[in-house]
């Protein structure tokens, strides 16, 4: 049976979500959003444009202005995180093992291309992931399952044979909505946040967890 592992990227492959939170909070504070750091964290799902609609209401900024704001945030995040850019512990070995076992691999992320390139090129991962679906490739973000279903389709693997690796409840919900099992990485949210999802096989802190051996 052909199997596939589909990975979210930020917080799932690299432990960078605190850096995103800080960068977004500064941007939103500069724009007088009146939002706390904790509330910023809660709003950080889906595309950046969707987050702005949730925080400010729809069409608060002209498109060109909004894209410039988003770019400045991404550049600030990339500069701050660059010294820490590395895979979560054990993921390099886990990916090579999956490849050796002919398990297909994909990335399904809400990150824009600039951040996808930053990670894949910075860590030399392109050879491992023949399929990458990002923010520009979907109409509707997580918890809609579109991003994961596109990954499955491009890999030619039925959704029920895919396992999604995610660090956020919205991502786990997206996997569930797509008929996929999931493994939760507790880099940004505690295991408690995933307890109500019946599609979660188990939670892990990193990819050295012995529970992962059962996937092969």
Coordinates of C-alpha atoms in Angstrom, one line a residue, residues 25-191:
X25 CA 2.9 41.3 17.0
X26 CA 5.3 44.1 16.2
X27 CA 3.7 44.7 12.8
X28 CA 0.2 44.7 14.3
X29 CA 1.2 46.9 17.2
X30 CA 2.7 49.4 14.7
X31 CA -0.6 49.4 12.9
X32 CA -2.5 50.1 16.2
X33 CA -4.3 46.8 16.2
X34 CA -4.4 46.9 20.0
X35 CA -3.7 43.1 20.2
X36 CA -1.7 41.3 22.8
X37 CA 1.1 38.8 22.1
X38 CA -1.1 35.9 23.1
X39 CA -4.0 37.1 21.0
X40 CA -1.6 37.4 18.1
X41 CA -0.7 33.8 18.5
X42 CA -4.4 32.8 18.4
X43 CA -4.9 34.7 15.1
X44 CA -1.9 33.2 13.4
X45 CA -3.5 30.6 11.1
X46 CA -4.2 30.5 7.4
X47 CA -2.9 33.1 5.0
X48 CA -1.6 36.4 6.2
X49 CA -4.3 38.3 4.2
X50 CA -6.9 36.3 6.1
X51 CA -5.4 37.2 9.4
X52 CA -5.6 40.9 8.6
X53 CA -9.3 40.5 7.7
X54 CA -9.9 38.9 11.1
X55 CA -7.9 41.5 13.0
X56 CA -8.9 44.7 11.1
X57 CA -12.0 43.7 9.1
X58 CA -12.1 43.1 5.4
X59 CA -10.4 45.5 3.0
X60 CA -8.8 47.7 5.6
X61 CA -5.6 48.0 3.5
X62 CA -5.1 48.4 -0.3
X63 CA -3.7 45.3 -1.8
X64 CA -0.3 46.8 -2.6
X65 CA 0.1 48.2 0.9
X66 CA -0.9 44.9 2.5
X67 CA 1.6 43.0 0.4
X68 CA 4.3 45.4 1.4
X69 CA 3.4 45.0 5.1
X70 CA 3.5 41.2 4.8
X71 CA 6.8 41.3 3.0
X72 CA 8.4 43.4 5.7
X73 CA 7.2 41.0 8.4
X74 CA 8.6 38.0 6.5
X75 CA 12.0 39.7 6.1
X76 CA 12.1 40.6 9.8
X77 CA 11.2 37.0 10.8
X78 CA 13.8 35.6 8.4
X79 CA 16.5 37.8 9.7
X80 CA 15.7 37.0 13.4
X81 CA 15.4 33.3 12.9
X82 CA 18.3 32.7 10.5
X83 CA 20.9 31.8 13.2
X84 CA 18.4 29.2 14.5
X85 CA 17.4 27.7 11.1
X86 CA 17.5 23.9 11.5
X87 CA 15.2 20.9 11.4
X88 CA 13.4 19.9 14.6
X89 CA 15.5 17.2 16.3
X90 CA 15.3 13.8 14.5
X91 CA 13.5 15.0 11.4
X92 CA 16.5 14.6 9.1
X93 CA 16.8 10.9 10.0
X94 CA 13.1 10.4 9.9
X95 CA 12.8 11.8 6.4
X96 CA 15.6 9.7 5.1
X97 CA 14.0 6.6 6.6
X98 CA 10.7 7.4 5.0
X99 CA 12.4 7.9 1.6
X100 CA 14.2 4.6 2.0
X101 CA 10.9 2.9 2.6
X102 CA 9.3 4.5 -0.5
X103 CA 6.9 6.6 1.5
X104 CA 6.0 9.7 -0.5
X105 CA 6.6 13.1 1.0
X106 CA 5.0 16.5 0.6
X107 CA 4.8 19.9 2.3
X108 CA 1.4 21.5 2.7
X109 CA 1.7 24.9 4.3
X110 CA 0.0 28.3 4.6
X111 CA 3.4 30.0 4.3
X112 CA 4.1 32.2 1.3
X113 CA 6.7 31.2 -1.4
X114 CA 9.3 33.6 0.1
X115 CA 9.2 31.6 3.4
X116 CA 9.0 28.2 1.7
X117 CA 12.1 29.1 -0.4
X118 CA 13.8 30.3 2.8
X119 CA 13.4 27.0 4.5
X120 CA 13.8 24.6 1.6
X121 CA 16.9 26.3 0.2
X122 CA 18.4 27.2 3.6
X123 CA 18.2 23.5 4.6
X124 CA 18.7 21.9 1.2
X125 CA 15.5 19.9 1.3
X126 CA 14.1 20.2 -2.2
X127 CA 15.3 16.8 -3.2
X128 CA 13.2 15.2 -0.5
X129 CA 9.9 16.9 -1.3
X130 CA 8.7 16.5 -4.9
X131 CA 5.4 18.2 -3.9
X132 CA 5.1 21.5 -2.1
X133 CA 1.8 23.3 -1.8
X134 CA 1.9 26.8 -0.3
X135 CA -0.3 29.8 0.3
X136 CA -0.3 30.8 -3.4
X137 CA -1.6 27.4 -4.5
X138 CA -4.9 27.3 -2.6
X139 CA -8.1 29.3 -2.5
X140 CA -9.1 28.4 1.1
X141 CA -6.7 28.0 4.0
X142 CA -6.7 25.5 6.9
X143 CA -9.0 24.3 8.5
X144 CA -10.2 23.8 5.0
X145 CA -8.5 20.6 3.8
X146 CA -7.6 22.0 0.3
X147 CA -3.9 22.2 0.9
X148 CA -3.6 18.6 2.1
X149 CA -6.0 17.2 -0.5
X150 CA -3.9 18.9 -3.2
X151 CA -0.8 17.3 -1.8
X152 CA -2.4 13.9 -1.8
X153 CA -3.6 14.4 -5.4
X154 CA -0.2 15.4 -6.7
X155 CA 1.4 12.4 -4.9
X156 CA -1.3 10.1 -6.3
X157 CA -2.1 8.8 -2.8
X158 CA -5.6 8.4 -1.5
X159 CA -6.3 10.8 1.5
X160 CA -6.9 7.8 3.8
X161 CA -3.4 6.6 3.2
X162 CA -1.8 10.0 4.1
X163 CA -0.6 11.0 7.5
X164 CA -0.3 14.7 8.2
X165 CA 2.3 16.2 10.6
X166 CA 1.0 19.4 12.2
X167 CA 1.7 21.8 15.1
X168 CA -1.6 23.6 15.2
X169 CA -5.2 22.7 16.0
X170 CA -6.4 24.3 12.8
X171 CA -4.0 22.2 10.8
X172 CA -5.1 19.0 12.6
X173 CA -8.7 20.0 11.9
X174 CA -7.8 20.5 8.2
X175 CA -6.4 17.0 8.1
X176 CA -9.5 15.6 9.7
X177 CA -11.7 17.4 7.2
X178 CA -9.7 15.8 4.4
X179 CA -10.1 12.3 5.9
X180 CA -6.5 12.0 7.0
X181 CA -4.9 10.8 10.2
X182 CA -2.4 13.2 11.9
X183 CA 0.4 13.4 14.3
X184 CA 0.6 16.6 16.4
X185 CA 4.0 18.2 17.1
X186 CA 3.9 20.1 20.5
X187 CA 6.4 22.9 19.5
X188 CA 3.8 25.7 19.8
X189 CA 0.7 24.2 21.3
X190 CA 0.5 21.8 24.3
X191 CA -0.8 18.2 23.8

